[in-house]
Amino acid sequence: MAVASNMPALGNQATTFDLPIANPWIDDQQGETRSMAAYDAADVLVVVFTCNHCPYAIHVEAELIQIAKAYAARGVQFVAISSNDPAQYPTDSFDHMAVRAKEHAYPFPYLWDKTQEIAHAYGAACTPDFFVYDANRTLAYRGRMDETRPGLGDAHGSELKAALDLILETGKGPAQQHPSMGCSIKWYPGNAPA
């Protein structure tokens, strides 16, 4: 069943992270984890909660890759995070994350939130769930990529792209923002938010 994103308050400060990376070959960083500090040079940081199995996440995947590539030269860094319980959804396991990142040539780090602490801290509710932070790492946009859904048009990313353009130009996100829609985060038993 599809759920909507929580839409936390704009202006919230990004929670730092240091998470295992499923595709360490995409950058020149060292080690098996990536922290938020690795992206300090980014003018804008986009944190996307996603996963391998969700039809909504799969629906936006190709467009997400294209947007990440297109905006990299403009100082925008994307980070994808999967927080799902792999016992419930084995295709969302860390090993499968690595396979998907390689098969689809992800241009961004694909991180594993094994404890689900980061999903809790960000208020993530669904996959995909987008959080866009300005240069000071304050929340400027949250919600959906666009209005499309699986089986209802091809993803085009117009809302996310418009938000990125505005944040790069003014430092502020758009006045009107819509919740994302997708599969719920697959919480460990007893770990779902109240």
mmCIF file with all atom_site columns, C-alpha atoms in Angstrom:
data_model
loop_
_atom_site.group_PDB
_atom_site.id
_atom_site.type_symbol
_atom_site.label_atom_id
_atom_site.label_alt_id
_atom_site.label_comp_id
_atom_site.label_asym_id
_atom_site.label_entity_id
_atom_site.label_seq_id
_atom_site.pdbx_PDB_ins_code
_atom_site.Cartn_x
_atom_site.Cartn_y
_atom_site.Cartn_z
_atom_site.occupancy
_atom_site.B_iso_or_equiv
_atom_site.pdbx_formal_charge
_atom_site.auth_seq_id
_atom_site.auth_comp_id
_atom_site.auth_asym_id
_atom_site.auth_atom_id
_atom_site.pdbx_PDB_model_num
ATOM 1   C CA . MET A 1 1   ? 0.000  0.000  0.000   1.00 0.00 ? 1   MET A CA 1
ATOM 2   C CA . ALA A 1 2   ? 1.331  3.430  -0.965  1.00 0.00 ? 2   ALA A CA 1
ATOM 3   C CA . VAL A 1 3   ? 1.973  6.037  1.717   1.00 0.00 ? 3   VAL A CA 1
ATOM 4   C CA . ALA A 1 4   ? 2.802  9.741  1.538   1.00 0.00 ? 4   ALA A CA 1
ATOM 5   C CA . SER A 1 5   ? 5.923  11.422 2.852   1.00 0.00 ? 5   SER A CA 1
ATOM 6   C CA . ASN A 1 6   ? 5.850  13.209 6.201   1.00 0.00 ? 6   ASN A CA 1
ATOM 7   C CA . MET A 1 7   ? 6.898  16.651 4.891   1.00 0.00 ? 7   MET A CA 1
ATOM 8   C CA . PRO A 1 8   ? 9.040  17.738 7.887   1.00 0.00 ? 8   PRO A CA 1
ATOM 9   C CA . ALA A 1 9   ? 9.433  21.444 8.575   1.00 0.00 ? 9   ALA A CA 1
ATOM 10  C CA . LEU A 1 10  ? 11.504 23.468 6.130   1.00 0.00 ? 10  LEU A CA 1
ATOM 11  C CA . GLY A 1 11  ? 14.613 24.948 7.710   1.00 0.00 ? 11  GLY A CA 1
ATOM 12  C CA . ASN A 1 12  ? 15.440 21.791 9.664   1.00 0.00 ? 12  ASN A CA 1
ATOM 13  C CA . GLN A 1 13  ? 19.134 21.018 9.819   1.00 0.00 ? 13  GLN A CA 1
ATOM 14  C CA . ALA A 1 14  ? 20.329 17.866 8.034   1.00 0.00 ? 14  ALA A CA 1
ATOM 15  C CA . THR A 1 15  ? 21.288 14.987 10.289  1.00 0.00 ? 15  THR A CA 1
ATOM 16  C CA . THR A 1 16  ? 24.852 13.851 9.679   1.00 0.00 ? 16  THR A CA 1
ATOM 17  C CA . PHE A 1 17  ? 25.464 10.262 8.673   1.00 0.00 ? 17  PHE A CA 1
ATOM 18  C CA . ASP A 1 18  ? 28.285 7.793  8.176   1.00 0.00 ? 18  ASP A CA 1
ATOM 19  C CA . LEU A 1 19  ? 26.898 4.737  6.413   1.00 0.00 ? 19  LEU A CA 1
ATOM 20  C CA . PRO A 1 20  ? 28.158 1.690  4.510   1.00 0.00 ? 20  PRO A CA 1
ATOM 21  C CA . ILE A 1 21  ? 28.403 2.344  0.761   1.00 0.00 ? 21  ILE A CA 1
ATOM 22  C CA . ALA A 1 22  ? 27.257 -0.340 -1.669  1.00 0.00 ? 22  ALA A CA 1
ATOM 23  C CA . ASN A 1 23  ? 29.062 1.221  -4.662  1.00 0.00 ? 23  ASN A CA 1
ATOM 24  C CA . PRO A 1 24  ? 32.418 2.590  -3.449  1.00 0.00 ? 24  PRO A CA 1
ATOM 25  C CA . TRP A 1 25  ? 33.808 2.544  -7.009  1.00 0.00 ? 25  TRP A CA 1
ATOM 26  C CA . ILE A 1 26  ? 31.880 5.701  -7.994  1.00 0.00 ? 26  ILE A CA 1
ATOM 27  C CA . ASP A 1 27  ? 34.164 8.209  -6.287  1.00 0.00 ? 27  ASP A CA 1
ATOM 28  C CA . ASP A 1 28  ? 37.716 8.722  -5.128  1.00 0.00 ? 28  ASP A CA 1
ATOM 29  C CA . GLN A 1 29  ? 36.858 8.571  -1.433  1.00 0.00 ? 29  GLN A CA 1
ATOM 30  C CA . GLN A 1 30  ? 38.505 5.911  0.693   1.00 0.00 ? 30  GLN A CA 1
ATOM 31  C CA . GLY A 1 31  ? 36.879 3.373  2.989   1.00 0.00 ? 31  GLY A CA 1
ATOM 32  C CA . GLU A 1 32  ? 33.717 1.334  3.112   1.00 0.00 ? 32  GLU A CA 1
ATOM 33  C CA . THR A 1 33  ? 31.469 4.090  4.463   1.00 0.00 ? 33  THR A CA 1
ATOM 34  C CA . ARG A 1 34  ? 30.491 7.574  3.358   1.00 0.00 ? 34  ARG A CA 1
ATOM 35  C CA . SER A 1 35  ? 29.773 10.443 5.699   1.00 0.00 ? 35  SER A CA 1
ATOM 36  C CA . MET A 1 36  ? 27.947 13.654 5.017   1.00 0.00 ? 36  MET A CA 1
ATOM 37  C CA . ALA A 1 37  ? 31.293 15.429 5.385   1.00 0.00 ? 37  ALA A CA 1
ATOM 38  C CA . ALA A 1 38  ? 32.416 13.800 2.120   1.00 0.00 ? 38  ALA A CA 1
ATOM 39  C CA . TYR A 1 39  ? 29.940 16.101 0.344   1.00 0.00 ? 39  TYR A CA 1
ATOM 40  C CA . ASP A 1 40  ? 30.762 19.353 2.146   1.00 0.00 ? 40  ASP A CA 1
ATOM 41  C CA . ALA A 1 41  ? 31.751 20.993 -1.136  1.00 0.00 ? 41  ALA A CA 1
ATOM 42  C CA . ALA A 1 42  ? 28.274 20.520 -2.622  1.00 0.00 ? 42  ALA A CA 1
ATOM 43  C CA . ASP A 1 43  ? 26.191 23.697 -2.949  1.00 0.00 ? 43  ASP A CA 1
ATOM 44  C CA . VAL A 1 44  ? 23.078 21.546 -2.632  1.00 0.00 ? 44  VAL A CA 1
ATOM 45  C CA . LEU A 1 45  ? 22.741 18.061 -1.147  1.00 0.00 ? 45  LEU A CA 1
ATOM 46  C CA . VAL A 1 46  ? 19.859 15.811 -2.175  1.00 0.00 ? 46  VAL A CA 1
ATOM 47  C CA . VAL A 1 47  ? 19.190 12.883 0.155   1.00 0.00 ? 47  VAL A CA 1
ATOM 48  C CA . VAL A 1 48  ? 16.897 10.279 -1.411  1.00 0.00 ? 48  VAL A CA 1
ATOM 49  C CA . PHE A 1 49  ? 15.452 7.397  0.573   1.00 0.00 ? 49  PHE A CA 1
ATOM 50  C CA . THR A 1 50  ? 14.893 4.600  -1.910  1.00 0.00 ? 50  THR A CA 1
ATOM 51  C CA . CYS A 1 51  ? 15.216 0.838  -2.325  1.00 0.00 ? 51  CYS A CA 1
ATOM 52  C CA . ASN A 1 52  ? 15.519 -1.886 -4.936  1.00 0.00 ? 52  ASN A CA 1
ATOM 53  C CA . HIS A 1 53  ? 12.076 -3.494 -4.901  1.00 0.00 ? 53  HIS A CA 1
ATOM 54  C CA . CYS A 1 54  ? 9.520  -0.667 -4.677  1.00 0.00 ? 54  CYS A CA 1
ATOM 55  C CA . PRO A 1 55  ? 7.643  0.029  -7.947  1.00 0.00 ? 55  PRO A CA 1
ATOM 56  C CA . TYR A 1 56  ? 7.541  3.754  -7.096  1.00 0.00 ? 56  TYR A CA 1
ATOM 57  C CA . ALA A 1 57  ? 11.317 3.867  -6.598  1.00 0.00 ? 57  ALA A CA 1
ATOM 58  C CA . ILE A 1 58  ? 11.884 1.900  -9.794  1.00 0.00 ? 58  ILE A CA 1
ATOM 59  C CA . HIS A 1 59  ? 9.531  4.261  -11.645 1.00 0.00 ? 59  HIS A CA 1
ATOM 60  C CA . VAL A 1 60  ? 11.714 7.325  -10.917 1.00 0.00 ? 60  VAL A CA 1
ATOM 61  C CA . GLU A 1 61  ? 15.106 5.591  -11.007 1.00 0.00 ? 61  GLU A CA 1
ATOM 62  C CA . ALA A 1 62  ? 16.167 6.365  -14.601 1.00 0.00 ? 62  ALA A CA 1
ATOM 63  C CA . GLU A 1 63  ? 15.098 10.016 -14.326 1.00 0.00 ? 63  GLU A CA 1
ATOM 64  C CA . LEU A 1 64  ? 16.795 10.340 -10.939 1.00 0.00 ? 64  LEU A CA 1
ATOM 65  C CA . ILE A 1 65  ? 20.054 9.139  -12.497 1.00 0.00 ? 65  ILE A CA 1
ATOM 66  C CA . GLN A 1 66  ? 19.715 11.658 -15.336 1.00 0.00 ? 66  GLN A CA 1
ATOM 67  C CA . ILE A 1 67  ? 18.972 14.546 -12.962 1.00 0.00 ? 67  ILE A CA 1
ATOM 68  C CA . ALA A 1 68  ? 21.923 13.640 -10.756 1.00 0.00 ? 68  ALA A CA 1
ATOM 69  C CA . LYS A 1 69  ? 24.226 13.625 -13.782 1.00 0.00 ? 69  LYS A CA 1
ATOM 70  C CA . ALA A 1 70  ? 22.827 16.876 -15.184 1.00 0.00 ? 70  ALA A CA 1
ATOM 71  C CA . TYR A 1 71  ? 23.110 18.810 -11.914 1.00 0.00 ? 71  TYR A CA 1
ATOM 72  C CA . ALA A 1 72  ? 26.521 17.512 -10.788 1.00 0.00 ? 72  ALA A CA 1
ATOM 73  C CA . ALA A 1 73  ? 28.315 20.246 -12.722 1.00 0.00 ? 73  ALA A CA 1
ATOM 74  C CA . ARG A 1 74  ? 26.157 22.842 -10.946 1.00 0.00 ? 74  ARG A CA 1
ATOM 75  C CA . GLY A 1 75  ? 27.327 21.798 -7.482  1.00 0.00 ? 75  GLY A CA 1
ATOM 76  C CA . VAL A 1 76  ? 24.463 19.443 -6.612  1.00 0.00 ? 76  VAL A CA 1
ATOM 77  C CA . GLN A 1 77  ? 25.351 16.135 -4.965  1.00 0.00 ? 77  GLN A CA 1
ATOM 78  C CA . PHE A 1 78  ? 22.887 13.252 -4.627  1.00 0.00 ? 78  PHE A CA 1
ATOM 79  C CA . VAL A 1 79  ? 23.044 10.541 -1.971  1.00 0.00 ? 79  VAL A CA 1
ATOM 80  C CA . ALA A 1 80  ? 20.676 7.546  -2.053  1.00 0.00 ? 80  ALA A CA 1
ATOM 81  C CA . ILE A 1 81  ? 19.903 5.677  1.160   1.00 0.00 ? 81  ILE A CA 1
ATOM 82  C CA . SER A 1 82  ? 18.088 2.380  1.653   1.00 0.00 ? 82  SER A CA 1
ATOM 83  C CA . SER A 1 83  ? 16.697 1.746  5.133   1.00 0.00 ? 83  SER A CA 1
ATOM 84  C CA . ASN A 1 84  ? 14.516 -1.289 4.464   1.00 0.00 ? 84  ASN A CA 1
ATOM 85  C CA . ASP A 1 85  ? 14.591 -4.473 6.522   1.00 0.00 ? 85  ASP A CA 1
ATOM 86  C CA . PRO A 1 86  ? 16.268 -7.034 4.211   1.00 0.00 ? 86  PRO A CA 1
ATOM 87  C CA . ALA A 1 87  ? 14.720 -9.912 6.143   1.00 0.00 ? 87  ALA A CA 1
ATOM 88  C CA . GLN A 1 88  ? 11.317 -8.789 4.856   1.00 0.00 ? 88  GLN A CA 1
ATOM 89  C CA . TYR A 1 89  ? 12.600 -7.809 1.398   1.00 0.00 ? 89  TYR A CA 1
ATOM 90  C CA . PRO A 1 90  ? 15.766 -9.773 0.504   1.00 0.00 ? 90  PRO A CA 1
ATOM 91  C CA . THR A 1 91  ? 16.195 -7.831 -2.760  1.00 0.00 ? 91  THR A CA 1
ATOM 92  C CA . ASP A 1 92  ? 16.877 -4.754 -0.599  1.00 0.00 ? 92  ASP A CA 1
ATOM 93  C CA . SER A 1 93  ? 19.908 -6.368 1.058   1.00 0.00 ? 93  SER A CA 1
ATOM 94  C CA . PHE A 1 94  ? 23.295 -4.654 0.958   1.00 0.00 ? 94  PHE A CA 1
ATOM 95  C CA . ASP A 1 95  ? 24.627 -7.163 -1.600  1.00 0.00 ? 95  ASP A CA 1
ATOM 96  C CA . HIS A 1 96  ? 21.649 -6.567 -3.873  1.00 0.00 ? 96  HIS A CA 1
ATOM 97  C CA . MET A 1 97  ? 22.094 -2.805 -3.474  1.00 0.00 ? 97  MET A CA 1
ATOM 98  C CA . ALA A 1 98  ? 25.609 -3.167 -4.882  1.00 0.00 ? 98  ALA A CA 1
ATOM 99  C CA . VAL A 1 99  ? 24.354 -5.203 -7.819  1.00 0.00 ? 99  VAL A CA 1
ATOM 100 C CA . ARG A 1 100 ? 21.632 -2.675 -8.683  1.00 0.00 ? 100 ARG A CA 1
ATOM 101 C CA . ALA A 1 101 ? 23.980 0.303  -8.352  1.00 0.00 ? 101 ALA A CA 1
ATOM 102 C CA . LYS A 1 102 ? 26.403 -1.359 -10.753 1.00 0.00 ? 102 LYS A CA 1
ATOM 103 C CA . GLU A 1 103 ? 23.784 -2.557 -13.252 1.00 0.00 ? 103 GLU A CA 1
ATOM 104 C CA . HIS A 1 104 ? 22.188 0.898  -13.456 1.00 0.00 ? 104 HIS A CA 1
ATOM 105 C CA . ALA A 1 105 ? 25.459 2.849  -13.200 1.00 0.00 ? 105 ALA A CA 1
ATOM 106 C CA . TYR A 1 106 ? 24.376 4.988  -10.267 1.00 0.00 ? 106 TYR A CA 1
ATOM 107 C CA . PRO A 1 107 ? 26.345 8.250  -10.375 1.00 0.00 ? 107 PRO A CA 1
ATOM 108 C CA . PHE A 1 108 ? 25.727 8.794  -6.656  1.00 0.00 ? 108 PHE A CA 1
ATOM 109 C CA . PRO A 1 109 ? 26.577 6.830  -3.508  1.00 0.00 ? 109 PRO A CA 1
ATOM 110 C CA . TYR A 1 110 ? 24.041 4.184  -2.500  1.00 0.00 ? 110 TYR A CA 1
ATOM 111 C CA . LEU A 1 111 ? 24.182 3.903  1.288   1.00 0.00 ? 111 LEU A CA 1
ATOM 112 C CA . TRP A 1 112 ? 22.744 1.370  3.708   1.00 0.00 ? 112 TRP A CA 1
ATOM 113 C CA . ASP A 1 113 ? 20.971 2.630  6.807   1.00 0.00 ? 113 ASP A CA 1
ATOM 114 C CA . LYS A 1 114 ? 21.259 -0.738 8.546   1.00 0.00 ? 114 LYS A CA 1
ATOM 115 C CA . THR A 1 115 ? 19.950 0.503  11.917  1.00 0.00 ? 115 THR A CA 1
ATOM 116 C CA . GLN A 1 116 ? 17.229 2.721  10.371  1.00 0.00 ? 116 GLN A CA 1
ATOM 117 C CA . GLU A 1 117 ? 18.422 5.561  12.618  1.00 0.00 ? 117 GLU A CA 1
ATOM 118 C CA . ILE A 1 118 ? 18.913 7.915  9.675   1.00 0.00 ? 118 ILE A CA 1
ATOM 119 C CA . ALA A 1 119 ? 15.439 7.240  8.263   1.00 0.00 ? 119 ALA A CA 1
ATOM 120 C CA . HIS A 1 120 ? 14.036 8.029  11.712  1.00 0.00 ? 120 HIS A CA 1
ATOM 121 C CA . ALA A 1 121 ? 16.114 11.197 12.022  1.00 0.00 ? 121 ALA A CA 1
ATOM 122 C CA . TYR A 1 122 ? 15.042 12.515 8.616   1.00 0.00 ? 122 TYR A CA 1
ATOM 123 C CA . GLY A 1 123 ? 11.413 11.561 9.051   1.00 0.00 ? 123 GLY A CA 1
ATOM 124 C CA . ALA A 1 124 ? 11.497 9.375  5.941   1.00 0.00 ? 124 ALA A CA 1
ATOM 125 C CA . ALA A 1 125 ? 8.250  7.532  5.350   1.00 0.00 ? 125 ALA A CA 1
ATOM 126 C CA . CYS A 1 126 ? 8.324  6.104  1.850   1.00 0.00 ? 126 CYS A CA 1
ATOM 127 C CA . THR A 1 127 ? 10.424 5.175  -1.160  1.00 0.00 ? 127 THR A CA 1
ATOM 128 C CA . PRO A 1 128 ? 11.232 7.397  -2.869  1.00 0.00 ? 128 PRO A CA 1
ATOM 129 C CA . ASP A 1 129 ? 11.372 10.277 -0.377  1.00 0.00 ? 129 ASP A CA 1
ATOM 130 C CA . PHE A 1 130 ? 13.382 13.388 -1.333  1.00 0.00 ? 130 PHE A CA 1
ATOM 131 C CA . PHE A 1 131 ? 15.094 15.837 1.038   1.00 0.00 ? 131 PHE A CA 1
ATOM 132 C CA . VAL A 1 132 ? 16.974 18.780 -0.521  1.00 0.00 ? 132 VAL A CA 1
ATOM 133 C CA . TYR A 1 133 ? 19.390 20.815 1.601   1.00 0.00 ? 133 TYR A CA 1
ATOM 134 C CA . ASP A 1 134 ? 20.962 24.175 0.790   1.00 0.00 ? 134 ASP A CA 1
ATOM 135 C CA . ALA A 1 135 ? 24.630 25.070 1.217   1.00 0.00 ? 135 ALA A CA 1
ATOM 136 C CA . ASN A 1 136 ? 24.095 25.437 4.972   1.00 0.00 ? 136 ASN A CA 1
ATOM 137 C CA . ARG A 1 137 ? 22.428 22.010 5.046   1.00 0.00 ? 137 ARG A CA 1
ATOM 138 C CA . THR A 1 138 ? 19.031 23.377 5.985   1.00 0.00 ? 138 THR A CA 1
ATOM 139 C CA . LEU A 1 139 ? 15.985 21.733 4.453   1.00 0.00 ? 139 LEU A CA 1
ATOM 140 C CA . ALA A 1 140 ? 14.758 23.724 1.442   1.00 0.00 ? 140 ALA A CA 1
ATOM 141 C CA . TYR A 1 141 ? 12.622 21.119 -0.349  1.00 0.00 ? 141 TYR A CA 1
ATOM 142 C CA . ARG A 1 142 ? 10.991 17.822 0.549   1.00 0.00 ? 142 ARG A CA 1
ATOM 143 C CA . GLY A 1 143 ? 8.457  15.728 -1.242  1.00 0.00 ? 143 GLY A CA 1
ATOM 144 C CA . ARG A 1 144 ? 8.059  14.320 -4.705  1.00 0.00 ? 144 ARG A CA 1
ATOM 145 C CA . MET A 1 145 ? 10.055 14.321 -7.919  1.00 0.00 ? 145 MET A CA 1
ATOM 146 C CA . ASP A 1 146 ? 6.948  14.915 -10.022 1.00 0.00 ? 146 ASP A CA 1
ATOM 147 C CA . GLU A 1 147 ? 3.265  13.995 -10.212 1.00 0.00 ? 147 GLU A CA 1
ATOM 148 C CA . THR A 1 148 ? 3.705  10.717 -12.121 1.00 0.00 ? 148 THR A CA 1
ATOM 149 C CA . ARG A 1 149 ? 3.180  7.260  -10.674 1.00 0.00 ? 149 ARG A CA 1
ATOM 150 C CA . PRO A 1 150 ? 3.878  3.718  -11.905 1.00 0.00 ? 150 PRO A CA 1
ATOM 151 C CA . GLY A 1 151 ? 1.588  3.175  -14.892 1.00 0.00 ? 151 GLY A CA 1
ATOM 152 C CA . LEU A 1 152 ? 0.577  6.861  -14.959 1.00 0.00 ? 152 LEU A CA 1
ATOM 153 C CA . GLY A 1 153 ? 3.078  8.598  -17.197 1.00 0.00 ? 153 GLY A CA 1
ATOM 154 C CA . ASP A 1 154 ? 6.840  8.582  -17.452 1.00 0.00 ? 154 ASP A CA 1
ATOM 155 C CA . ALA A 1 155 ? 8.811  10.235 -14.668 1.00 0.00 ? 155 ALA A CA 1
ATOM 156 C CA . HIS A 1 156 ? 10.178 13.605 -15.796 1.00 0.00 ? 156 HIS A CA 1
ATOM 157 C CA . GLY A 1 157 ? 11.338 15.168 -12.533 1.00 0.00 ? 157 GLY A CA 1
ATOM 158 C CA . SER A 1 158 ? 9.942  18.639 -13.224 1.00 0.00 ? 158 SER A CA 1
ATOM 159 C CA . GLU A 1 159 ? 9.196  19.508 -9.584  1.00 0.00 ? 159 GLU A CA 1
ATOM 160 C CA . LEU A 1 160 ? 12.553 18.354 -8.272  1.00 0.00 ? 160 LEU A CA 1
ATOM 161 C CA . LYS A 1 161 ? 14.412 20.132 -11.099 1.00 0.00 ? 161 LYS A CA 1
ATOM 162 C CA . ALA A 1 162 ? 12.463 23.349 -10.533 1.00 0.00 ? 162 ALA A CA 1
ATOM 163 C CA . ALA A 1 163 ? 13.275 23.167 -6.821  1.00 0.00 ? 163 ALA A CA 1
ATOM 164 C CA . LEU A 1 164 ? 16.969 22.611 -7.518  1.00 0.00 ? 164 LEU A CA 1
ATOM 165 C CA . ASP A 1 165 ? 17.054 25.530 -9.958  1.00 0.00 ? 165 ASP A CA 1
ATOM 166 C CA . LEU A 1 166 ? 15.389 27.835 -7.452  1.00 0.00 ? 166 LEU A CA 1
ATOM 167 C CA . ILE A 1 167 ? 17.606 26.779 -4.542  1.00 0.00 ? 167 ILE A CA 1
ATOM 168 C CA . LEU A 1 168 ? 20.734 27.265 -6.657  1.00 0.00 ? 168 LEU A CA 1
ATOM 169 C CA . GLU A 1 169 ? 19.518 30.702 -7.740  1.00 0.00 ? 169 GLU A CA 1
ATOM 170 C CA . THR A 1 170 ? 18.004 32.053 -4.515  1.00 0.00 ? 170 THR A CA 1
ATOM 171 C CA . GLY A 1 171 ? 18.931 29.672 -1.691  1.00 0.00 ? 171 GLY A CA 1
ATOM 172 C CA . LYS A 1 172 ? 15.230 29.032 -1.077  1.00 0.00 ? 172 LYS A CA 1
ATOM 173 C CA . GLY A 1 173 ? 12.919 26.263 -2.200  1.00 0.00 ? 173 GLY A CA 1
ATOM 174 C CA . PRO A 1 174 ? 9.544  26.735 -3.899  1.00 0.00 ? 174 PRO A CA 1
ATOM 175 C CA . ALA A 1 175 ? 6.556  27.907 -1.878  1.00 0.00 ? 175 ALA A CA 1
ATOM 176 C CA . GLN A 1 176 ? 4.400  25.012 -3.060  1.00 0.00 ? 176 GLN A CA 1
ATOM 177 C CA . GLN A 1 177 ? 5.697  21.525 -2.319  1.00 0.00 ? 177 GLN A CA 1
ATOM 178 C CA . HIS A 1 178 ? 3.825  18.229 -2.596  1.00 0.00 ? 178 HIS A CA 1
ATOM 179 C CA . PRO A 1 179 ? 4.354  15.031 -0.609  1.00 0.00 ? 179 PRO A CA 1
ATOM 180 C CA . SER A 1 180 ? 6.094  12.133 -2.265  1.00 0.00 ? 180 SER A CA 1
ATOM 181 C CA . MET A 1 181 ? 4.172  8.891  -2.623  1.00 0.00 ? 181 MET A CA 1
ATOM 182 C CA . GLY A 1 182 ? 5.586  5.395  -2.524  1.00 0.00 ? 182 GLY A CA 1
ATOM 183 C CA . CYS A 1 183 ? 6.019  2.147  -0.680  1.00 0.00 ? 183 CYS A CA 1
ATOM 184 C CA . SER A 1 184 ? 6.394  2.514  3.060   1.00 0.00 ? 184 SER A CA 1
ATOM 185 C CA . ILE A 1 185 ? 9.820  2.135  4.615   1.00 0.00 ? 185 ILE A CA 1
ATOM 186 C CA . LYS A 1 186 ? 10.036 -1.500 5.678   1.00 0.00 ? 186 LYS A CA 1
ATOM 187 C CA . TRP A 1 187 ? 10.772 -1.041 9.372   1.00 0.00 ? 187 TRP A CA 1
ATOM 188 C CA . TYR A 1 188 ? 12.214 -3.747 11.547  1.00 0.00 ? 188 TYR A CA 1
ATOM 189 C CA . PRO A 1 189 ? 9.544  -5.263 13.795  1.00 0.00 ? 189 PRO A CA 1
ATOM 190 C CA . GLY A 1 190 ? 8.788  -2.783 16.564  1.00 0.00 ? 190 GLY A CA 1
ATOM 191 C CA . ASN A 1 191 ? 10.929 -0.030 14.971  1.00 0.00 ? 191 ASN A CA 1
ATOM 192 C CA . ALA A 1 192 ? 8.286  1.903  13.039  1.00 0.00 ? 192 ALA A CA 1
ATOM 193 C CA . PRO A 1 193 ? 7.792  5.521  14.097  1.00 0.00 ? 193 PRO A CA 1
ATOM 194 C CA . ALA A 1 194 ? 4.844  6.212  16.374  1.00 0.00 ? 194 ALA A CA 1
#
